[in-house]
mmCIF file of C-alpha atoms in Angstrom:
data_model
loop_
_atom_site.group_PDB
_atom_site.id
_atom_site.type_symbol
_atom_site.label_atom_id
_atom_site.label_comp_id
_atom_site.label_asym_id
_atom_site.label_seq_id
_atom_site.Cartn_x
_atom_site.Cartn_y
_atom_site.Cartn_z
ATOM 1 C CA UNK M 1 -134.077 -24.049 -179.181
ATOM 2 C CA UNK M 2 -135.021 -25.758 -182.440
ATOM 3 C CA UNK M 3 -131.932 -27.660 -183.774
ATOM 4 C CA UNK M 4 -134.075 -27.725 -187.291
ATOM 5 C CA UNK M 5 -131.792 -25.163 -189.219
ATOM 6 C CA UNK M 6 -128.710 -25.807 -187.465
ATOM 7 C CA UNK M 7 -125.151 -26.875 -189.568
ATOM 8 C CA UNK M 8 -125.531 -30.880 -190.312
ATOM 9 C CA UNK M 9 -122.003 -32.250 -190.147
ATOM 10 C CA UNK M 10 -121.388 -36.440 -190.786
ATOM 11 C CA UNK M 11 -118.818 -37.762 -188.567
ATOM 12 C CA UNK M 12 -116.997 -40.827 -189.730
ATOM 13 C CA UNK M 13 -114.572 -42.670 -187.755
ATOM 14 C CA UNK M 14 -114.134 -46.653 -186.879
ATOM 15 C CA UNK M 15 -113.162 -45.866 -182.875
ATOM 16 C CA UNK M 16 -116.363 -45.326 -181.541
ATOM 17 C CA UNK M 17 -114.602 -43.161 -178.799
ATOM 18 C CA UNK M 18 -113.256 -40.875 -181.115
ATOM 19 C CA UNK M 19 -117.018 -40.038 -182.601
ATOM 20 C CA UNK M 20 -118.078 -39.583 -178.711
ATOM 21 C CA UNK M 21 -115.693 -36.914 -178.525
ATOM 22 C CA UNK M 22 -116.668 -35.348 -181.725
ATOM 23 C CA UNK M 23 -119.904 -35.271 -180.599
ATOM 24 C CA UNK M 24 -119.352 -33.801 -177.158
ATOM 25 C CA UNK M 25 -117.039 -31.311 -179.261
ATOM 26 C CA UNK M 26 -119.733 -29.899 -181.652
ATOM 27 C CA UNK M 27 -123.392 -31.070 -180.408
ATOM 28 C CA UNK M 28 -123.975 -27.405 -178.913
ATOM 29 C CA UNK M 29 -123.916 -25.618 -182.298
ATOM 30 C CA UNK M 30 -124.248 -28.573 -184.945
ATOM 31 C CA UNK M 31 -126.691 -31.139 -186.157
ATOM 32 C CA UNK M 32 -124.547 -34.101 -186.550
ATOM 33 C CA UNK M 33 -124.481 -37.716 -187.857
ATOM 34 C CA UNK M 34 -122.261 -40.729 -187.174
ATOM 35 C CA UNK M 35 -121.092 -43.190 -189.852
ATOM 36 C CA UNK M 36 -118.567 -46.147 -188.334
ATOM 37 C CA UNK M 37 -117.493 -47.125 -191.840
ATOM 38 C CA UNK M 38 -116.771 -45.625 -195.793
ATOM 39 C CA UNK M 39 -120.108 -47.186 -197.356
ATOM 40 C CA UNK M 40 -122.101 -46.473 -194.345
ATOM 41 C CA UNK M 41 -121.047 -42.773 -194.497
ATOM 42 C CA UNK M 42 -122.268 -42.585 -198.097
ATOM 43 C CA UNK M 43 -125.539 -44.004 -197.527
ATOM 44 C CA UNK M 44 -125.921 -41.006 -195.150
ATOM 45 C CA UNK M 45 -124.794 -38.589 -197.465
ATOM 46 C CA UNK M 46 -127.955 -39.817 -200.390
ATOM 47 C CA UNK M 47 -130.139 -39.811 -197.159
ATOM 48 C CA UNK M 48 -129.248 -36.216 -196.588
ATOM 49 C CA UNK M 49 -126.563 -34.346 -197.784
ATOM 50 C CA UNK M 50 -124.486 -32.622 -194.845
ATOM 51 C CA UNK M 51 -123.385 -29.121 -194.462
ATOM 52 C CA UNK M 52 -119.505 -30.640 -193.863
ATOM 53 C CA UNK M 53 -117.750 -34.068 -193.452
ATOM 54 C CA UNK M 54 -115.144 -34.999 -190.547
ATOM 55 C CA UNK M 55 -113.497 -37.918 -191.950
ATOM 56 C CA UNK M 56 -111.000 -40.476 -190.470
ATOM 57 C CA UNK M 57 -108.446 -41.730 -193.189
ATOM 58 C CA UNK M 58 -107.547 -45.279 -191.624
ATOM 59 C CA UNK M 59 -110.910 -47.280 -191.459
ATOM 60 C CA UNK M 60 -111.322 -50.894 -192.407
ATOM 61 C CA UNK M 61 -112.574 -51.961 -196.119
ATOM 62 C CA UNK M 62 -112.684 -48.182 -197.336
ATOM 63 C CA UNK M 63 -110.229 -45.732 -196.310
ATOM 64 C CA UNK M 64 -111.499 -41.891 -195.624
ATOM 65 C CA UNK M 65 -109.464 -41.597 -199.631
ATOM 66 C CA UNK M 66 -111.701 -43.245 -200.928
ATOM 67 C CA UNK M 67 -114.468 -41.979 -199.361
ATOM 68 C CA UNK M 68 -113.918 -38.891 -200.205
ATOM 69 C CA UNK M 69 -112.775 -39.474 -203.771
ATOM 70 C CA UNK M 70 -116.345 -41.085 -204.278
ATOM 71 C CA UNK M 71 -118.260 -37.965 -203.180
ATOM 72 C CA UNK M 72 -115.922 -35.744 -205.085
ATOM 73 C CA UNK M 73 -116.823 -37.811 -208.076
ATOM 74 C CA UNK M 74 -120.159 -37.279 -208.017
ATOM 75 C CA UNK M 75 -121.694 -34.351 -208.789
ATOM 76 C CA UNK M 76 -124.474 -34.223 -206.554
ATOM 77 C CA UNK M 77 -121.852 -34.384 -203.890
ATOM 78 C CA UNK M 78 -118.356 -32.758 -205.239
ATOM 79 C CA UNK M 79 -119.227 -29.350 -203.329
ATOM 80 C CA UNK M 80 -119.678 -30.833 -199.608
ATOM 81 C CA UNK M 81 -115.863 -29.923 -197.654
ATOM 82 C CA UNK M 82 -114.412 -32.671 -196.168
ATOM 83 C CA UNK M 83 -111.672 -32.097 -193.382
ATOM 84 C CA UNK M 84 -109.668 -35.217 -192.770
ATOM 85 C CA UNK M 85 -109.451 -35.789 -188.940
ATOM 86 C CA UNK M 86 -106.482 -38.451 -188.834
ATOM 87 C CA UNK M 87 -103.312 -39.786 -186.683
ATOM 88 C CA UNK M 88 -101.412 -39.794 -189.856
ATOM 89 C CA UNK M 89 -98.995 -36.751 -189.818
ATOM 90 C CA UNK M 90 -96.886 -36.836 -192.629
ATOM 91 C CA UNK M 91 -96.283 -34.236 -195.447
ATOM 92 C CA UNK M 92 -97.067 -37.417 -198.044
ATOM 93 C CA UNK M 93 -100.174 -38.223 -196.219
ATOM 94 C CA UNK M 94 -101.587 -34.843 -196.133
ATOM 95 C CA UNK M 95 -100.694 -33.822 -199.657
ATOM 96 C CA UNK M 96 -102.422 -37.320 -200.587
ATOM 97 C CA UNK M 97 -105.750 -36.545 -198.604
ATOM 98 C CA UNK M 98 -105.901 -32.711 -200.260
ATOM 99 C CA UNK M 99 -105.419 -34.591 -203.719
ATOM 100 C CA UNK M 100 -108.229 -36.630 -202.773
ATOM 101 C CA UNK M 101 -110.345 -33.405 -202.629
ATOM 102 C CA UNK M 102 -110.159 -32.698 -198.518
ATOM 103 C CA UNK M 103 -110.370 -28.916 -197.632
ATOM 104 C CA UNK M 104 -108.588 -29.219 -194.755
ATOM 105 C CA UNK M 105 -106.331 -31.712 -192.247
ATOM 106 C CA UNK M 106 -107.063 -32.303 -188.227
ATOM 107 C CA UNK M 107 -104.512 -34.404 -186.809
ATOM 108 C CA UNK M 108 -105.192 -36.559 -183.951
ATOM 109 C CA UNK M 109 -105.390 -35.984 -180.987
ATOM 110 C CA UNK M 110 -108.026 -33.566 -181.650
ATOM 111 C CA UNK M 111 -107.940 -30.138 -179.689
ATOM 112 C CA UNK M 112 -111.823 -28.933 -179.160
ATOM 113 C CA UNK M 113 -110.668 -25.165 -180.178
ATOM 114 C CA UNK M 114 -108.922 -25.983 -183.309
ATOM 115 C CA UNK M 115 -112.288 -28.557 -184.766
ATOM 116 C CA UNK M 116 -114.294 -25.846 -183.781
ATOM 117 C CA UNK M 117 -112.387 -22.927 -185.386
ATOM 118 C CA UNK M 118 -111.812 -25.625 -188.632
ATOM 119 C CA UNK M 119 -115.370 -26.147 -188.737
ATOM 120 C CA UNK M 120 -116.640 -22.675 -188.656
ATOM 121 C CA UNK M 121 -114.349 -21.636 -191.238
ATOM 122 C CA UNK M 122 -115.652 -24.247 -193.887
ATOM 123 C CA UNK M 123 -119.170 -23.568 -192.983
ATOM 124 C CA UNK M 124 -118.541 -19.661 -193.552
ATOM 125 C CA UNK M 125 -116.736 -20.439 -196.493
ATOM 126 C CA UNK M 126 -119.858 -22.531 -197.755
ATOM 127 C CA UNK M 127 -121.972 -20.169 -196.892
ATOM 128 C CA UNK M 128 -120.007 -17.408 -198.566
ATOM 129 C CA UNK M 129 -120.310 -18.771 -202.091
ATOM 130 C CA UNK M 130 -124.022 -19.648 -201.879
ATOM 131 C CA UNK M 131 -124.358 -15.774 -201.272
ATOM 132 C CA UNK M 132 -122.140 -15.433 -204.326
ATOM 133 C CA UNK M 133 -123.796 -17.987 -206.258
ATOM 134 C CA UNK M 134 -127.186 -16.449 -205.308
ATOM 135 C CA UNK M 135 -126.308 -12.968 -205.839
ATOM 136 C CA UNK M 136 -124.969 -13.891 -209.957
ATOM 137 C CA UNK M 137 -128.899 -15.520 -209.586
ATOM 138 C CA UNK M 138 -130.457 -12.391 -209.047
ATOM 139 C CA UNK M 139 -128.399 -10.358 -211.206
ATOM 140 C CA UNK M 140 -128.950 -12.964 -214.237
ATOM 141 C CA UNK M 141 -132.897 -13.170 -213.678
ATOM 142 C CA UNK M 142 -132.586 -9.165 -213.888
ATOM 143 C CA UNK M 143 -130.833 -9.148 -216.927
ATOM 144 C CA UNK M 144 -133.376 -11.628 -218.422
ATOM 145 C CA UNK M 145 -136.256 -9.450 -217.003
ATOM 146 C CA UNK M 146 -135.137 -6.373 -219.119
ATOM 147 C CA UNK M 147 -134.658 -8.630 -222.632
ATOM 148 C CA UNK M 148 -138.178 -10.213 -222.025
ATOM 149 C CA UNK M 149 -139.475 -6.849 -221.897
ATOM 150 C CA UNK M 150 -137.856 -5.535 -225.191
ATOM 151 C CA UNK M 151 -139.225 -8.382 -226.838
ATOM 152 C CA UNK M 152 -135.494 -10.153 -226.818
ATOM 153 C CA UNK M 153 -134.862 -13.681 -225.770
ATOM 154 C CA UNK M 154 -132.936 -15.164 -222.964
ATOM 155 C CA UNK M 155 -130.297 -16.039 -225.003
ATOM 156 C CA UNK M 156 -129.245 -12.779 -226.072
ATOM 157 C CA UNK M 157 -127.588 -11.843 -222.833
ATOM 158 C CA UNK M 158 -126.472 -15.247 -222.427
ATOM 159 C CA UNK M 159 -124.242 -14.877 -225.618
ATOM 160 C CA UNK M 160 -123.221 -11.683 -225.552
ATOM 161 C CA UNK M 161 -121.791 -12.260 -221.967
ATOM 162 C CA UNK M 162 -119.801 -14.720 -223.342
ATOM 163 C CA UNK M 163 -119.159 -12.620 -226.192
ATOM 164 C CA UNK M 164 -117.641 -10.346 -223.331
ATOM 165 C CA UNK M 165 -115.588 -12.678 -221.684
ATOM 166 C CA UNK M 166 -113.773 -13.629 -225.020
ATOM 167 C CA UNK M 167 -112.835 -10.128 -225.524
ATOM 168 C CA UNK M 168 -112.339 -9.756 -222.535
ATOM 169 C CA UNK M 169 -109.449 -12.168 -222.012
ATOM 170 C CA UNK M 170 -108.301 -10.948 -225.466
ATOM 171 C CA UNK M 171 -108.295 -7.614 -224.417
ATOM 172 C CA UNK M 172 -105.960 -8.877 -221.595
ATOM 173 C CA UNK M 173 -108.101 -9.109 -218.493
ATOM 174 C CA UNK M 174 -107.589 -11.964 -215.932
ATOM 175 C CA UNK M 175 -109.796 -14.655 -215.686
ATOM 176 C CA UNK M 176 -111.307 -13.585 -212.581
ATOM 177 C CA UNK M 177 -111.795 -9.953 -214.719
ATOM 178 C CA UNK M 178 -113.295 -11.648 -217.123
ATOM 179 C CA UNK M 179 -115.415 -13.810 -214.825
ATOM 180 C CA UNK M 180 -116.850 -10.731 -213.062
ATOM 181 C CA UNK M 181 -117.677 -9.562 -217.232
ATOM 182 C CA UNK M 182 -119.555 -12.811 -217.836
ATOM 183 C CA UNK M 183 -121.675 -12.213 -215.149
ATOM 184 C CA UNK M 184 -122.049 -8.126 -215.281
ATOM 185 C CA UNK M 185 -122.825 -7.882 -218.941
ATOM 186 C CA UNK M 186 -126.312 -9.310 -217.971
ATOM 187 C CA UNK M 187 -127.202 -6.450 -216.682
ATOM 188 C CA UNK M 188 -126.765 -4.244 -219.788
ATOM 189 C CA UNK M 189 -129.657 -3.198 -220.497
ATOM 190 C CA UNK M 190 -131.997 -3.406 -216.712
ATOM 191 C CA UNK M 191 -132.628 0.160 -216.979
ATOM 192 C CA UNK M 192 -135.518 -0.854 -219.884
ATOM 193 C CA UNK M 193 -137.717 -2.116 -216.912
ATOM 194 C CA UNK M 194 -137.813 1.471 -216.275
ATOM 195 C CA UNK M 195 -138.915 2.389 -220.107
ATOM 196 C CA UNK M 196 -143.026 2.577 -220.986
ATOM 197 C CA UNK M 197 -143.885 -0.414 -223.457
ATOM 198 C CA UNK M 198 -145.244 1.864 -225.657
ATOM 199 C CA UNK M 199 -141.960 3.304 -226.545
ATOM 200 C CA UNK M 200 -140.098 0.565 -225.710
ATOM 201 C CA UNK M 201 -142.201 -1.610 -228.179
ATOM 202 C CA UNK M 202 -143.183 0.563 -230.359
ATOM 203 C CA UNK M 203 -143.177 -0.596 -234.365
ATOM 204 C CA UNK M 204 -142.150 2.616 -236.135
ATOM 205 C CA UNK M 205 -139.372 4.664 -235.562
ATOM 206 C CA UNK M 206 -139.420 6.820 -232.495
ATOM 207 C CA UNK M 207 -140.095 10.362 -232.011
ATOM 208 C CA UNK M 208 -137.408 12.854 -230.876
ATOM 209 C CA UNK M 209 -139.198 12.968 -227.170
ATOM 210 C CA UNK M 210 -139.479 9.115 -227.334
ATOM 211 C CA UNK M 211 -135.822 8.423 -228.515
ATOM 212 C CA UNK M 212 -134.814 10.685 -224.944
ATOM 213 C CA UNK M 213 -136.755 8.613 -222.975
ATOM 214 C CA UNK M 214 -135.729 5.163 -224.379
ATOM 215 C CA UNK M 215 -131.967 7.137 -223.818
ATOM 216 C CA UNK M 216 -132.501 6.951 -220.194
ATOM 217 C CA UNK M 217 -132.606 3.578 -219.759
ATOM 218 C CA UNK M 218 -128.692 3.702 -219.565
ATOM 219 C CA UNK M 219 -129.052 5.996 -216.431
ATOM 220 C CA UNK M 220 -131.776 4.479 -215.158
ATOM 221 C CA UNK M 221 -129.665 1.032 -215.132
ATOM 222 C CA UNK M 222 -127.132 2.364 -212.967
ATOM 223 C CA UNK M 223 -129.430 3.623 -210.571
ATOM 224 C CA UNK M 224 -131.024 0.191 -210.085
ATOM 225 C CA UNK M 225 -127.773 -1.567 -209.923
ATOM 226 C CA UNK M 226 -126.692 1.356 -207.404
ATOM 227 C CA UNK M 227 -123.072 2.621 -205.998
ATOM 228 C CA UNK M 228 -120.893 -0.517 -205.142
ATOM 229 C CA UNK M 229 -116.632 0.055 -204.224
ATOM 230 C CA UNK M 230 -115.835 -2.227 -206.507
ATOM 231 C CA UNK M 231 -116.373 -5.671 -207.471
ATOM 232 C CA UNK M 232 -118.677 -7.398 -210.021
ATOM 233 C CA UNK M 233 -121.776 -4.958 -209.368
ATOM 234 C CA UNK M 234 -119.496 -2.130 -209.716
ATOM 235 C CA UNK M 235 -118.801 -3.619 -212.769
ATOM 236 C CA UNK M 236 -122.055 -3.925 -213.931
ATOM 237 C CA UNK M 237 -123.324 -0.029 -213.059
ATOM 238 C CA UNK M 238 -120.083 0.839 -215.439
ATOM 239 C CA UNK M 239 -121.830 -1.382 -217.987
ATOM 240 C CA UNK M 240 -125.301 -0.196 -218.200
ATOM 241 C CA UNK M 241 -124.091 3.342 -218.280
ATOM 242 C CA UNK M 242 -121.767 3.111 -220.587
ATOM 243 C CA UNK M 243 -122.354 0.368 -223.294
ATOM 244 C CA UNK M 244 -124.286 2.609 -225.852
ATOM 245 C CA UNK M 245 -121.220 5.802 -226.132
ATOM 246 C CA UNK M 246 -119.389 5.218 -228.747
ATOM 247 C CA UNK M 247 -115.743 5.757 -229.655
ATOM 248 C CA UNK M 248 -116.173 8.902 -231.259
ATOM 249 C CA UNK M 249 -118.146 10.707 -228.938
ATOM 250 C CA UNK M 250 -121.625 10.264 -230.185
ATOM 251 C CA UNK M 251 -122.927 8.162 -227.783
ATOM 252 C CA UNK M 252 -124.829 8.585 -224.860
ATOM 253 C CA UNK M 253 -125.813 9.056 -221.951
ATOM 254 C CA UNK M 254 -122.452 11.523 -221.529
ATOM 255 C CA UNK M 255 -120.902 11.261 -224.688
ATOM 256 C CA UNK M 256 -117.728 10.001 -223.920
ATOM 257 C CA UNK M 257 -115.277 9.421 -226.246
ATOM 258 C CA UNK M 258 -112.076 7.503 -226.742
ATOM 259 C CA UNK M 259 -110.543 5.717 -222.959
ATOM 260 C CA UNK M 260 -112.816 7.936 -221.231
ATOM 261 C CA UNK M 261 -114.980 4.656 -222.442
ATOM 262 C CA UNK M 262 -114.499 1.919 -219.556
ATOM 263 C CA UNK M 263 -113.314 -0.814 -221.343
ATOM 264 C CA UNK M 264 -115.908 -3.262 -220.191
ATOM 265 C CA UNK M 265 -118.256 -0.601 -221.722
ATOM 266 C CA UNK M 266 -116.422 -0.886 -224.826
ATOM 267 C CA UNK M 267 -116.695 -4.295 -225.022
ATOM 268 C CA UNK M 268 -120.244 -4.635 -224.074
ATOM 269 C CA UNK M 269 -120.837 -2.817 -227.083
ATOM 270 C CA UNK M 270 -119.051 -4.613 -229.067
ATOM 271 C CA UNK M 271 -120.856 -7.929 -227.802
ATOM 272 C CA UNK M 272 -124.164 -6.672 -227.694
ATOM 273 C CA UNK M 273 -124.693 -5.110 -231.047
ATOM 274 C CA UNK M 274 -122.571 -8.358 -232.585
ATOM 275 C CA UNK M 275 -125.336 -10.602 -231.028
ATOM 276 C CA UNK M 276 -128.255 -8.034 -231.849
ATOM 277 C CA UNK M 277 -127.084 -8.190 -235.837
ATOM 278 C CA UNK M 278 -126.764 -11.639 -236.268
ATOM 279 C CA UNK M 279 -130.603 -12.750 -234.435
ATOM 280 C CA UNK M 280 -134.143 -13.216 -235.842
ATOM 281 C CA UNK M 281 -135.974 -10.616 -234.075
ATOM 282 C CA UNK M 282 -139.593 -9.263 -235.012
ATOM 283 C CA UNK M 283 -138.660 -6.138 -236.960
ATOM 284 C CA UNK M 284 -135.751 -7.572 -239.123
ATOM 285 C CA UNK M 285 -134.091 -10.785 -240.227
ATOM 286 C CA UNK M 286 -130.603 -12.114 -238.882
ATOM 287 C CA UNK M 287 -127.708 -10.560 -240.595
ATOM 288 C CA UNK M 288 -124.770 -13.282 -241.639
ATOM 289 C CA UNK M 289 -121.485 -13.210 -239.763
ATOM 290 C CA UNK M 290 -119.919 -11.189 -242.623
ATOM 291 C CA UNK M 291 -122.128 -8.545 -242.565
ATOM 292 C CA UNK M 292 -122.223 -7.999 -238.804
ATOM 293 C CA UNK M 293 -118.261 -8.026 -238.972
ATOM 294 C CA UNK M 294 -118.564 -5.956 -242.274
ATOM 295 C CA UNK M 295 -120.514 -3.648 -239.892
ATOM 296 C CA UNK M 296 -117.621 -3.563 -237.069
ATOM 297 C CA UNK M 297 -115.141 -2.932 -239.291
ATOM 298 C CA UNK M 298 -116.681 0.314 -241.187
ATOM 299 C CA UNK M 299 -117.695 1.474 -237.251
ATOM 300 C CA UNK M 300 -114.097 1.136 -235.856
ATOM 301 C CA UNK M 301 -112.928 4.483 -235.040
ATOM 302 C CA UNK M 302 -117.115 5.730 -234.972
ATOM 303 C CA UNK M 303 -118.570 3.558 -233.052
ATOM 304 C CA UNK M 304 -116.215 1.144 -231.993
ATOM 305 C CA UNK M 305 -112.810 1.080 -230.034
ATOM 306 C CA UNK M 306 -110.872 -0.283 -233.494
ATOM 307 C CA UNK M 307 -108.637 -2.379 -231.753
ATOM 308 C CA UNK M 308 -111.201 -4.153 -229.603
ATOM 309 C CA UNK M 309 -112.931 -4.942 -233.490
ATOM 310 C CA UNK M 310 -109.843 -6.684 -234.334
ATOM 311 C CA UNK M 311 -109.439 -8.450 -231.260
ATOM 312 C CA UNK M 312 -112.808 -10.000 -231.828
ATOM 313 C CA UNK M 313 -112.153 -10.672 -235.242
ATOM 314 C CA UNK M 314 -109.614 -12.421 -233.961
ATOM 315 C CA UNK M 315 -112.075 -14.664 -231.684
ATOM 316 C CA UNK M 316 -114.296 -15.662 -234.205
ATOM 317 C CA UNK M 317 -113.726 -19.445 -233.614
ATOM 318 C CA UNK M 318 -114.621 -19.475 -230.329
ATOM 319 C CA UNK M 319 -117.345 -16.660 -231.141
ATOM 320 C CA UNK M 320 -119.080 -19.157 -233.381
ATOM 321 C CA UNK M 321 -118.879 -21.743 -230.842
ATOM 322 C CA UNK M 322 -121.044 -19.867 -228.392
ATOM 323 C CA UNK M 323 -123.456 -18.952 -231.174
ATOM 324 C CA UNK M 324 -123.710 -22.891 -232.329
ATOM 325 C CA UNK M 325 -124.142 -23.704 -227.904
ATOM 326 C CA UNK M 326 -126.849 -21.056 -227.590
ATOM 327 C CA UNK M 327 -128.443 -21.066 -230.871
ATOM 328 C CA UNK M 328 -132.097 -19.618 -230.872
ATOM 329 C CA UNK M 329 -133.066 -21.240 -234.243
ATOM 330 C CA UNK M 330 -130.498 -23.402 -236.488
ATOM 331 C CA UNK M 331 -131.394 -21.271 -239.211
ATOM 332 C CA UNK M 332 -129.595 -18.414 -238.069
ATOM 333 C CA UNK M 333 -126.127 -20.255 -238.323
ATOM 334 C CA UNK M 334 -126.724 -21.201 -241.983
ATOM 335 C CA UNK M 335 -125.053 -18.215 -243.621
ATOM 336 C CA UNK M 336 -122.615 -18.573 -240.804
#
């Protein structure tokens, strides 16, 4: 069997008996590598990064410590999990090795079961958030497919998902809430894949038939995104169904009105329309920041949940910091 995509983990320990019975220990299901020494383990690790680390603490010249707070100080190595496999047992030495940046603590003498359990843990743990991380991938290049399409930039969902965030922890959402907004709101506006260009970028105003069809996009959004239990997809179907009702009923797809609103819809809007105002886009110039908020403020109650408009209001500062970070063109900050 080809050993080619198989787990590397770096063992580092002085005893060379000790890395003998690592390797009896984990050669069936790992790759591995053996380091005897702190600067000889971090040559490895430029060589080729490894899946994991098993790292002894009490080694000549460079203790495991130190090892370990070098990788965790550099970026291109901060995210490999070491486990510190060590005959030190004390509380003081274990809360010093997880301050170092260690996931986790083996104490020697080493019981096969328990480095194999450890070790399958991290490596599912590691694996876990590279699904994670490559899941927010897809659902950001999505998001960006849909603005390309519409003629919008990149940047526009990248702002207004901050946008979202803000307002979201304004509006009194966790972090991990609004975490799960930042990387939702995105998604907005997918369902325009599903719109024909010649509506979609049509110069003049659109017809009665066309302005239904460029109304399903909202629909059609959700239907891409799909049925989810819960989580940050769920999150994002809510979003692209919801983000263009309005507060008083108005909107569409359903015409909600009110709570009946998600509030991540509600803020979306918000967000989305904010950011829309104040860009250069083909058809129109950018708005200032007054006007856009002059805007909010005469569609709060209409348009708007009104006290979402004052919470962003309220934001402003960092608002205009995310605006200055992700600026298409300085010129649009001018009259900011």
């Amino acid at each position: 069997m080809s050993t080619v995509n198989l787990p590397l983990i770096l063992a580092v320990d002085d005893e060379a008996s000790n890395l003998q019975l690592l390797r009896q220990i984990l050669q069936d299901h790992y790759r591995l590598r053996f380091a005897k020494d702190g600067p000889r383990a971090l040559e490895l690790v430029r060589e080729e990064a490894p899946d994991l680390i098993l790292l002894d603490v009490m080694m000549p010249g460079m203790s495991g410590y130190e090892v370990c707070a070098a990788l965790k100080a550099d970026p291109r190595t901060a995210g490999i999990p070491v486990i510190f496999v060590t005959a030190l047992t004390d509380t003081e030495d274990e809360l010093e090795g997880f301050e170092a940046g260690a996931v986790d603590y083996i104490t020697k003498p080493v019981s096969p079961p328990i480095v194999r359990a450890r070790v399958r843990t991290h490596l599912s743990l590691v694996r876990m958030e590279e699904l994670r991380a490559t899941r927010l991938e897809i659902v950001q290049r999505l998001g960006l497919a849909a603005e390309y399409k519409d003629n919008e930039t990149g940047l526009h969902v990248i702002r207004m998902s901050h946008f979202s965030r803000i307002l979201g922890l304004a509006a009194g959402m966790t972090e991990n809430e609004a975490d799960d907004l930042l990387h939702a709101a995105p998604m907005h506006d997918v369902g325009k894949i599903g719109i024909p260009d010649r509506i979609l970028q049509k110069p003049g105003p659109l017809d009665p038939d066309e302005w239904k069809i460029m109304q399903s996009h909202a629909t059609i959004g959700a239907e891409i995104i799909g049925d989810h239990p819960g989580g940050m997809l769920a999150l994002a179907r809510n979003i692209a169904l919801t983000h263009h009702e309005k507060w008083d009923g108005s909107g569409y797809p359903k015409g909600l009105k009110g709570e009946d609103i998600p509030l991540e819809g509600r803020i979306t809007a918000i967000a989305d329309v904010f950011d829309a105002l104040t860009s250069v886009r083909p058809y129109k110039k950018a708005w200032t920041e007054e006007e856009a908020l002059e805007f909010l403020v005469k569609q709060k109650g209409l348009h708007f949940d009104p006290a979402l408009v004052e919470l962003f209001i309220a934001q402003m500062p960092a608002i205009r910091a995310i605006r200055q970070r992700w600026a298409e063109d300085a010129q649009e900050l001018k009259a900011a």
